[in-house]
């Protein structure tokens, strides 16, 4: 009897660490997947991801041929410069938010609505373009942790500074 070998399916990784199994874009599995949306993966390309029916917990990713066209070097350099600028801006805004909530009523409790308010108003103040402001606010919301129950503004500021210190060296 022939020996059974285990096949390793190709995978692609998202910057958050999520791993997706690569499947063919024109497959039935891709067409019937739930929760389809696009993500930019570690390779810098945009992939469509979804949850194939019956794959219980295993997400999949696929690309159509027109998406498979690689970026030019100039486009890739612009994307990296934009990402670096956004990263630095978000880090400085988060530090400013931590300073502000430490200086003003640090013993008061922080709530989720305050987190969103700080993210959107700070992004709006620091950017001129509305679309870029929305991108900055979204990045800030990803960076700023959700407040814990009965957490003070001062404690929350300490958590913000710890996160910025780890991610924005």
PDB file of N, CA and C in Angstrom, residues 71-157:
ATOM      1  N   UNK A  71       3.644  45.713  -8.164  1.00  0.00           N
ATOM      2  CA  UNK A  71       3.813  47.162  -8.148  1.00  0.00           C
ATOM      3  C   UNK A  71       5.176  47.523  -8.724  1.00  0.00           C
ATOM      4  N   UNK A  72       5.241  48.725  -9.303  1.00  0.00           N
ATOM      5  CA  UNK A  72       6.532  49.203  -9.753  1.00  0.00           C
ATOM      6  C   UNK A  72       7.350  49.596  -8.523  1.00  0.00           C
ATOM      7  N   UNK A  73       8.638  49.747  -8.704  1.00  0.00           N
ATOM      8  CA  UNK A  73       9.494  50.124  -7.577  1.00  0.00           C
ATOM      9  C   UNK A  73       9.098  51.488  -7.025  1.00  0.00           C
ATOM     10  N   UNK A  74       8.724  52.405  -7.897  1.00  0.00           N
ATOM     11  CA  UNK A  74       8.315  53.738  -7.448  1.00  0.00           C
ATOM     12  C   UNK A  74       7.043  53.660  -6.605  1.00  0.00           C
ATOM     13  N   UNK A  75       6.066  52.853  -7.060  1.00  0.00           N
ATOM     14  CA  UNK A  75       4.832  52.693  -6.301  1.00  0.00           C
ATOM     15  C   UNK A  75       5.111  52.078  -4.934  1.00  0.00           C
ATOM     16  N   UNK A  76       5.979  51.093  -4.904  1.00  0.00           N
ATOM     17  CA  UNK A  76       6.312  50.439  -3.638  1.00  0.00           C
ATOM     18  C   UNK A  76       7.018  51.409  -2.699  1.00  0.00           C
ATOM     19  N   UNK A  77       7.907  52.243  -3.220  1.00  0.00           N
ATOM     20  CA  UNK A  77       8.584  53.237  -2.392  1.00  0.00           C
ATOM     21  C   UNK A  77       7.593  54.259  -1.835  1.00  0.00           C
ATOM     22  N   UNK A  78       6.626  54.677  -2.650  1.00  0.00           N
ATOM     23  CA  UNK A  78       5.603  55.609  -2.167  1.00  0.00           C
ATOM     24  C   UNK A  78       4.751  54.960  -1.080  1.00  0.00           C
ATOM     25  N   UNK A  79       4.390  53.698  -1.259  1.00  0.00           N
ATOM     26  CA  UNK A  79       3.578  53.003  -0.262  1.00  0.00           C
ATOM     27  C   UNK A  79       4.330  52.909   1.062  1.00  0.00           C
ATOM     28  N   UNK A  80       5.607  52.578   0.989  1.00  0.00           N
ATOM     29  CA  UNK A  80       6.405  52.464   2.212  1.00  0.00           C
ATOM     30  C   UNK A  80       6.598  53.820   2.894  1.00  0.00           C
ATOM     31  N   UNK A  81       6.818  54.867   2.106  1.00  0.00           N
ATOM     32  CA  UNK A  81       6.977  56.213   2.676  1.00  0.00           C
ATOM     33  C   UNK A  81       5.683  56.659   3.355  1.00  0.00           C
ATOM     34  N   UNK A  82       4.552  56.384   2.705  1.00  0.00           N
ATOM     35  CA  UNK A  82       3.255  56.730   3.292  1.00  0.00           C
ATOM     36  C   UNK A  82       3.035  55.962   4.594  1.00  0.00           C
ATOM     37  N   UNK A  83       3.332  54.676   4.606  1.00  0.00           N
ATOM     38  CA  UNK A  83       3.154  53.857   5.807  1.00  0.00           C
ATOM     39  C   UNK A  83       4.045  54.356   6.942  1.00  0.00           C
ATOM     40  N   UNK A  84       5.282  54.736   6.639  1.00  0.00           N
ATOM     41  CA  UNK A  84       6.202  55.236   7.666  1.00  0.00           C
ATOM     42  C   UNK A  84       5.724  56.573   8.227  1.00  0.00           C
ATOM     43  N   UNK A  85       5.247  57.450   7.350  1.00  0.00           N
ATOM     44  CA  UNK A  85       4.739  58.745   7.795  1.00  0.00           C
ATOM     45  C   UNK A  85       3.515  58.568   8.686  1.00  0.00           C
ATOM     46  N   UNK A  86       2.610  57.706   8.272  1.00  0.00           N
ATOM     47  CA  UNK A  86       1.411  57.428   9.060  1.00  0.00           C
ATOM     48  C   UNK A  86       1.783  56.832  10.419  1.00  0.00           C
ATOM     49  N   UNK A  87       2.715  55.903  10.431  1.00  0.00           N
ATOM     50  CA  UNK A  87       3.172  55.264  11.664  1.00  0.00           C
ATOM     51  C   UNK A  87       3.719  56.306  12.645  1.00  0.00           C
ATOM     52  N   UNK A  88       4.574  57.197  12.154  1.00  0.00           N
ATOM     53  CA  UNK A  88       5.161  58.228  13.013  1.00  0.00           C
ATOM     54  C   UNK A  88       4.113  59.217  13.503  1.00  0.00           C
ATOM     55  N   UNK A  89       3.203  59.618  12.623  1.00  0.00           N
ATOM     56  CA  UNK A  89       2.159  60.563  13.000  1.00  0.00           C
ATOM     57  C   UNK A  89       1.248  59.972  14.067  1.00  0.00           C
ATOM     58  N   UNK A  90       0.846  58.738  13.892  1.00  0.00           N
ATOM     59  CA  UNK A  90      -0.044  58.085  14.864  1.00  0.00           C
ATOM     60  C   UNK A  90       0.653  57.963  16.216  1.00  0.00           C
ATOM     61  N   UNK A  91       1.924  57.618  16.218  1.00  0.00           N
ATOM     62  CA  UNK A  91       2.671  57.524  17.474  1.00  0.00           C
ATOM     63  C   UNK A  91       2.744  58.859  18.196  1.00  0.00           C
ATOM     64  N   UNK A  92       2.999  59.932  17.455  1.00  0.00           N
ATOM     65  CA  UNK A  92       3.088  61.253  18.100  1.00  0.00           C
ATOM     66  C   UNK A  92       1.724  61.729  18.593  1.00  0.00           C
ATOM     67  N   UNK A  93       0.667  61.445  17.843  1.00  0.00           N
ATOM     68  CA  UNK A  93      -0.679  61.836  18.282  1.00  0.00           C
ATOM     69  C   UNK A  93      -1.073  61.047  19.524  1.00  0.00           C
ATOM     70  N   UNK A  94      -0.775  59.767  19.565  1.00  0.00           N
ATOM     71  CA  UNK A  94      -1.116  58.948  20.735  1.00  0.00           C
ATOM     72  C   UNK A  94      -0.379  59.454  21.972  1.00  0.00           C
ATOM     73  N   UNK A  95       0.874  59.839  21.816  1.00  0.00           N
ATOM     74  CA  UNK A  95       1.632  60.389  22.941  1.00  0.00           C
ATOM     75  C   UNK A  95       1.008  61.705  23.407  1.00  0.00           C
ATOM     76  N   UNK A  96       0.578  62.518  22.454  1.00  0.00           N
ATOM     77  CA  UNK A  96      -0.071  63.783  22.803  1.00  0.00           C
ATOM     78  C   UNK A  96      -1.390  63.538  23.538  1.00  0.00           C
ATOM     79  N   UNK A  97      -2.142  62.530  23.115  1.00  0.00           N
ATOM     80  CA  UNK A  97      -3.394  62.181  23.803  1.00  0.00           C
ATOM     81  C   UNK A  97      -3.084  61.755  25.242  1.00  0.00           C
ATOM     82  N   UNK A  98      -2.052  60.936  25.421  1.00  0.00           N
ATOM     83  CA  UNK A  98      -1.666  60.498  26.769  1.00  0.00           C
ATOM     84  C   UNK A  98      -1.285  61.692  27.636  1.00  0.00           C
ATOM     85  N   UNK A  99      -0.542  62.639  27.067  1.00  0.00           N
ATOM     86  CA  UNK A  99      -0.165  63.843  27.819  1.00  0.00           C
ATOM     87  C   UNK A  99      -1.403  64.647  28.216  1.00  0.00           C
ATOM     88  N   UNK A 100      -2.329  64.791  27.289  1.00  0.00           N
ATOM     89  CA  UNK A 100      -3.535  65.591  27.538  1.00  0.00           C
ATOM     90  C   UNK A 100      -4.399  64.985  28.633  1.00  0.00           C
ATOM     91  N   UNK A 101      -4.618  63.680  28.590  1.00  0.00           N
ATOM     92  CA  UNK A 101      -5.496  63.087  29.606  1.00  0.00           C
ATOM     93  C   UNK A 101      -4.803  62.956  30.954  1.00  0.00           C
ATOM     94  N   UNK A 102      -3.469  63.001  30.970  1.00  0.00           N
ATOM     95  CA  UNK A 102      -2.742  63.003  32.244  1.00  0.00           C
ATOM     96  C   UNK A 102      -2.820  64.379  32.893  1.00  0.00           C
ATOM     97  N   UNK A 103      -2.768  65.425  32.080  1.00  0.00           N
ATOM     98  CA  UNK A 103      -2.799  66.793  32.601  1.00  0.00           C
ATOM     99  C   UNK A 103      -4.200  67.227  33.022  1.00  0.00           C
ATOM    100  N   UNK A 104      -5.233  66.693  32.366  1.00  0.00           N
ATOM    101  CA  UNK A 104      -6.611  67.111  32.635  1.00  0.00           C
ATOM    102  C   UNK A 104      -7.404  65.975  33.266  1.00  0.00           C
ATOM    103  N   UNK A 105      -7.668  66.085  34.546  1.00  0.00           N
ATOM    104  CA  UNK A 105      -8.502  65.145  35.296  1.00  0.00           C
ATOM    105  C   UNK A 105      -8.008  63.694  35.210  1.00  0.00           C
ATOM    106  N   UNK A 106      -6.771  63.420  35.613  1.00  0.00           N
ATOM    107  CA  UNK A 106      -6.246  62.056  35.494  1.00  0.00           C
ATOM    108  C   UNK A 106      -6.953  61.037  36.402  1.00  0.00           C
ATOM    109  N   UNK A 107      -7.652  61.485  37.430  1.00  0.00           N
ATOM    110  CA  UNK A 107      -8.328  60.558  38.343  1.00  0.00           C
ATOM    111  C   UNK A 107      -9.729  60.173  37.858  1.00  0.00           C
ATOM    112  N   UNK A 108     -10.245  60.863  36.832  1.00  0.00           N
ATOM    113  CA  UNK A 108     -11.571  60.522  36.292  1.00  0.00           C
ATOM    114  C   UNK A 108     -11.491  59.210  35.519  1.00  0.00           C
ATOM    115  N   UNK A 109     -12.633  58.555  35.385  1.00  0.00           N
ATOM    116  CA  UNK A 109     -12.693  57.310  34.630  1.00  0.00           C
ATOM    117  C   UNK A 109     -12.668  57.579  33.133  1.00  0.00           C
ATOM    118  N   UNK A 110     -12.101  56.659  32.386  1.00  0.00           N
ATOM    119  CA  UNK A 110     -12.070  56.743  30.918  1.00  0.00           C
ATOM    120  C   UNK A 110     -13.109  55.757  30.380  1.00  0.00           C
ATOM    121  N   UNK A 111     -13.797  56.137  29.313  1.00  0.00           N
ATOM    122  CA  UNK A 111     -14.802  55.271  28.690  1.00  0.00           C
ATOM    123  C   UNK A 111     -14.514  55.168  27.191  1.00  0.00           C
ATOM    124  N   UNK A 112     -15.158  54.208  26.541  1.00  0.00           N
ATOM    125  CA  UNK A 112     -14.942  53.964  25.110  1.00  0.00           C
ATOM    126  C   UNK A 112     -15.253  55.201  24.275  1.00  0.00           C
ATOM    127  N   UNK A 113     -16.289  55.934  24.637  1.00  0.00           N
ATOM    128  CA  UNK A 113     -16.656  57.138  23.879  1.00  0.00           C
ATOM    129  C   UNK A 113     -15.519  58.159  23.903  1.00  0.00           C
ATOM    130  N   UNK A 114     -14.817  58.248  25.024  1.00  0.00           N
ATOM    131  CA  UNK A 114     -13.678  59.175  25.122  1.00  0.00           C
ATOM    132  C   UNK A 114     -12.555  58.752  24.195  1.00  0.00           C
ATOM    133  N   UNK A 115     -12.295  57.457  24.138  1.00  0.00           N
ATOM    134  CA  UNK A 115     -11.255  56.926  23.246  1.00  0.00           C
ATOM    135  C   UNK A 115     -11.535  57.326  21.802  1.00  0.00           C
ATOM    136  N   UNK A 116     -12.772  57.133  21.364  1.00  0.00           N
ATOM    137  CA  UNK A 116     -13.147  57.480  19.994  1.00  0.00           C
ATOM    138  C   UNK A 116     -13.089  58.990  19.776  1.00  0.00           C
ATOM    139  N   UNK A 117     -13.550  59.749  20.763  1.00  0.00           N
ATOM    140  CA  UNK A 117     -13.501  61.205  20.653  1.00  0.00           C
ATOM    141  C   UNK A 117     -12.064  61.692  20.486  1.00  0.00           C
ATOM    142  N   UNK A 118     -11.160  61.201  21.336  1.00  0.00           N
ATOM    143  CA  UNK A 118      -9.759  61.612  21.245  1.00  0.00           C
ATOM    144  C   UNK A 118      -9.156  61.244  19.894  1.00  0.00           C
ATOM    145  N   UNK A 119      -9.449  60.058  19.401  1.00  0.00           N
ATOM    146  CA  UNK A 119      -8.888  59.619  18.124  1.00  0.00           C
ATOM    147  C   UNK A 119      -9.360  60.512  16.983  1.00  0.00           C
ATOM    148  N   UNK A 120     -10.661  60.763  16.900  1.00  0.00           N
ATOM    149  CA  UNK A 120     -11.189  61.532  15.770  1.00  0.00           C
ATOM    150  C   UNK A 120     -10.850  63.015  15.850  1.00  0.00           C
ATOM    151  N   UNK A 121     -10.948  63.613  17.039  1.00  0.00           N
ATOM    152  CA  UNK A 121     -10.626  65.046  17.131  1.00  0.00           C
ATOM    153  C   UNK A 121      -9.136  65.300  16.940  1.00  0.00           C
ATOM    154  N   UNK A 122      -8.290  64.432  17.490  1.00  0.00           N
ATOM    155  CA  UNK A 122      -6.842  64.613  17.332  1.00  0.00           C
ATOM    156  C   UNK A 122      -6.424  64.436  15.878  1.00  0.00           C
ATOM    157  N   UNK A 123      -7.014  63.460  15.195  1.00  0.00           N
ATOM    158  CA  UNK A 123      -6.689  63.253  13.781  1.00  0.00           C
ATOM    159  C   UNK A 123      -7.147  64.441  12.944  1.00  0.00           C
ATOM    160  N   UNK A 124      -8.315  64.963  13.255  1.00  0.00           N
ATOM    161  CA  UNK A 124      -8.846  66.108  12.507  1.00  0.00           C
ATOM    162  C   UNK A 124      -7.968  67.353  12.710  1.00  0.00           C
ATOM    163  N   UNK A 125      -7.483  67.552  13.934  1.00  0.00           N
ATOM    164  CA  UNK A 125      -6.628  68.699  14.231  1.00  0.00           C
ATOM    165  C   UNK A 125      -5.282  68.633  13.519  1.00  0.00           C
ATOM    166  N   UNK A 126      -4.740  67.427  13.343  1.00  0.00           N
ATOM    167  CA  UNK A 126      -3.400  67.265  12.802  1.00  0.00           C
ATOM    168  C   UNK A 126      -3.330  67.081  11.289  1.00  0.00           C
ATOM    169  N   UNK A 127      -4.474  66.942  10.617  1.00  0.00           N
ATOM    170  CA  UNK A 127      -4.475  66.715   9.179  1.00  0.00           C
ATOM    171  C   UNK A 127      -5.361  67.734   8.481  1.00  0.00           C
ATOM    172  N   UNK A 128      -5.031  68.038   7.242  1.00  0.00           N
ATOM    173  CA  UNK A 128      -5.815  68.981   6.445  1.00  0.00           C
ATOM    174  C   UNK A 128      -6.835  68.268   5.564  1.00  0.00           C
ATOM    175  N   UNK A 129      -6.438  67.121   5.037  1.00  0.00           N
ATOM    176  CA  UNK A 129      -7.266  66.362   4.107  1.00  0.00           C
ATOM    177  C   UNK A 129      -8.246  65.480   4.884  1.00  0.00           C
ATOM    178  N   UNK A 130      -9.519  65.492   4.507  1.00  0.00           N
ATOM    179  CA  UNK A 130     -10.534  64.723   5.224  1.00  0.00           C
ATOM    180  C   UNK A 130     -10.303  63.214   5.120  1.00  0.00           C
ATOM    181  N   UNK A 131      -9.932  62.748   3.929  1.00  0.00           N
ATOM    182  CA  UNK A 131      -9.701  61.310   3.749  1.00  0.00           C
ATOM    183  C   UNK A 131      -8.481  60.850   4.550  1.00  0.00           C
ATOM    184  N   UNK A 132      -7.426  61.652   4.533  1.00  0.00           N
ATOM    185  CA  UNK A 132      -6.236  61.295   5.300  1.00  0.00           C
ATOM    186  C   UNK A 132      -6.538  61.355   6.795  1.00  0.00           C
ATOM    187  N   UNK A 133      -7.350  62.316   7.209  1.00  0.00           N
ATOM    188  CA  UNK A 133      -7.757  62.399   8.608  1.00  0.00           C
ATOM    189  C   UNK A 133      -8.504  61.154   9.053  1.00  0.00           C
ATOM    190  N   UNK A 134      -9.369  60.640   8.175  1.00  0.00           N
ATOM    191  CA  UNK A 134     -10.095  59.405   8.496  1.00  0.00           C
ATOM    192  C   UNK A 134      -9.136  58.223   8.594  1.00  0.00           C
ATOM    193  N   UNK A 135      -8.129  58.187   7.715  1.00  0.00           N
ATOM    194  CA  UNK A 135      -7.131  57.114   7.766  1.00  0.00           C
ATOM    195  C   UNK A 135      -6.317  57.190   9.058  1.00  0.00           C
ATOM    196  N   UNK A 136      -5.950  58.395   9.460  1.00  0.00           N
ATOM    197  CA  UNK A 136      -5.201  58.582  10.699  1.00  0.00           C
ATOM    198  C   UNK A 136      -6.057  58.183  11.903  1.00  0.00           C
ATOM    199  N   UNK A 137      -7.328  58.593  11.900  1.00  0.00           N
ATOM    200  CA  UNK A 137      -8.224  58.252  13.006  1.00  0.00           C
ATOM    201  C   UNK A 137      -8.401  56.739  13.113  1.00  0.00           C
ATOM    202  N   UNK A 138      -8.532  56.059  11.980  1.00  0.00           N
ATOM    203  CA  UNK A 138      -8.665  54.600  11.986  1.00  0.00           C
ATOM    204  C   UNK A 138      -7.407  53.946  12.531  1.00  0.00           C
ATOM    205  N   UNK A 139      -6.248  54.448  12.130  1.00  0.00           N
ATOM    206  CA  UNK A 139      -4.985  53.903  12.639  1.00  0.00           C
ATOM    207  C   UNK A 139      -4.854  54.164  14.145  1.00  0.00           C
ATOM    208  N   UNK A 140      -5.304  55.328  14.591  1.00  0.00           N
ATOM    209  CA  UNK A 140      -5.275  55.636  16.022  1.00  0.00           C
ATOM    210  C   UNK A 140      -6.172  54.684  16.809  1.00  0.00           C
ATOM    211  N   UNK A 141      -7.359  54.420  16.284  1.00  0.00           N
ATOM    212  CA  UNK A 141      -8.274  53.506  16.971  1.00  0.00           C
ATOM    213  C   UNK A 141      -7.700  52.095  17.055  1.00  0.00           C
ATOM    214  N   UNK A 142      -6.924  51.693  16.039  1.00  0.00           N
ATOM    215  CA  UNK A 142      -6.266  50.389  16.102  1.00  0.00           C
ATOM    216  C   UNK A 142      -5.166  50.380  17.165  1.00  0.00           C
ATOM    217  N   UNK A 143      -4.499  51.510  17.343  1.00  0.00           N
ATOM    218  CA  UNK A 143      -3.401  51.588  18.303  1.00  0.00           C
ATOM    219  C   UNK A 143      -3.889  51.746  19.741  1.00  0.00           C
ATOM    220  N   UNK A 144      -4.873  52.630  19.942  1.00  0.00           N
ATOM    221  CA  UNK A 144      -5.345  52.909  21.298  1.00  0.00           C
ATOM    222  C   UNK A 144      -6.126  51.713  21.836  1.00  0.00           C
ATOM    223  N   UNK A 145      -5.766  51.234  23.015  1.00  0.00           N
ATOM    224  CA  UNK A 145      -6.476  50.073  23.563  1.00  0.00           C
ATOM    225  C   UNK A 145      -7.862  50.460  24.048  1.00  0.00           C
ATOM    226  N   UNK A 146      -8.750  49.510  24.121  1.00  0.00           N
ATOM    227  CA  UNK A 146     -10.072  49.757  24.701  1.00  0.00           C
ATOM    228  C   UNK A 146      -9.898  49.967  26.197  1.00  0.00           C
ATOM    229  N   UNK A 147     -10.626  50.938  26.757  1.00  0.00           N
ATOM    230  CA  UNK A 147     -10.514  51.173  28.200  1.00  0.00           C
ATOM    231  C   UNK A 147     -11.022  49.976  29.003  1.00  0.00           C
ATOM    232  N   UNK A 148     -10.377  49.738  30.113  1.00  0.00           N
ATOM    233  CA  UNK A 148     -10.813  48.684  31.026  1.00  0.00           C
ATOM    234  C   UNK A 148     -11.881  49.245  31.961  1.00  0.00           C
ATOM    235  N   UNK A 149     -12.653  48.368  32.551  1.00  0.00           N
ATOM    236  CA  UNK A 149     -13.682  48.793  33.492  1.00  0.00           C
ATOM    237  C   UNK A 149     -13.013  49.451  34.696  1.00  0.00           C
ATOM    238  N   UNK A 150     -13.526  50.601  35.091  1.00  0.00           N
ATOM    239  CA  UNK A 150     -13.043  51.372  36.243  1.00  0.00           C
ATOM    240  C   UNK A 150     -11.589  51.821  36.092  1.00  0.00           C
ATOM    241  N   UNK A 151     -11.134  52.037  34.847  1.00  0.00           N
ATOM    242  CA  UNK A 151      -9.769  52.522  34.604  1.00  0.00           C
ATOM    243  C   UNK A 151      -9.778  54.045  34.578  1.00  0.00           C
ATOM    244  N   UNK A 152      -8.803  54.641  35.268  1.00  0.00           N
ATOM    245  CA  UNK A 152      -8.722  56.097  35.272  1.00  0.00           C
ATOM    246  C   UNK A 152      -8.005  56.584  34.018  1.00  0.00           C
ATOM    247  N   UNK A 153      -8.154  57.860  33.762  1.00  0.00           N
ATOM    248  CA  UNK A 153      -7.495  58.451  32.601  1.00  0.00           C
ATOM    249  C   UNK A 153      -5.974  58.362  32.740  1.00  0.00           C
ATOM    250  N   UNK A 154      -5.460  58.516  33.966  1.00  0.00           N
ATOM    251  CA  UNK A 154      -4.022  58.414  34.198  1.00  0.00           C
ATOM    252  C   UNK A 154      -3.503  57.004  33.922  1.00  0.00           C
ATOM    253  N   UNK A 155      -4.253  55.994  34.360  1.00  0.00           N
ATOM    254  CA  UNK A 155      -3.855  54.609  34.096  1.00  0.00           C
ATOM    255  C   UNK A 155      -3.898  54.309  32.600  1.00  0.00           C
ATOM    256  N   UNK A 156      -4.917  54.840  31.945  1.00  0.00           N
ATOM    257  CA  UNK A 156      -5.062  54.642  30.498  1.00  0.00           C
ATOM    258  C   UNK A 156      -3.885  55.291  29.759  1.00  0.00           C
ATOM    259  N   UNK A 157      -3.483  56.479  30.206  1.00  0.00           N
ATOM    260  CA  UNK A 157      -2.341  57.171  29.590  1.00  0.00           C
ATOM    261  C   UNK A 157      -1.066  56.336  29.723  1.00  0.00           C
TER     262      UNK A 157
END
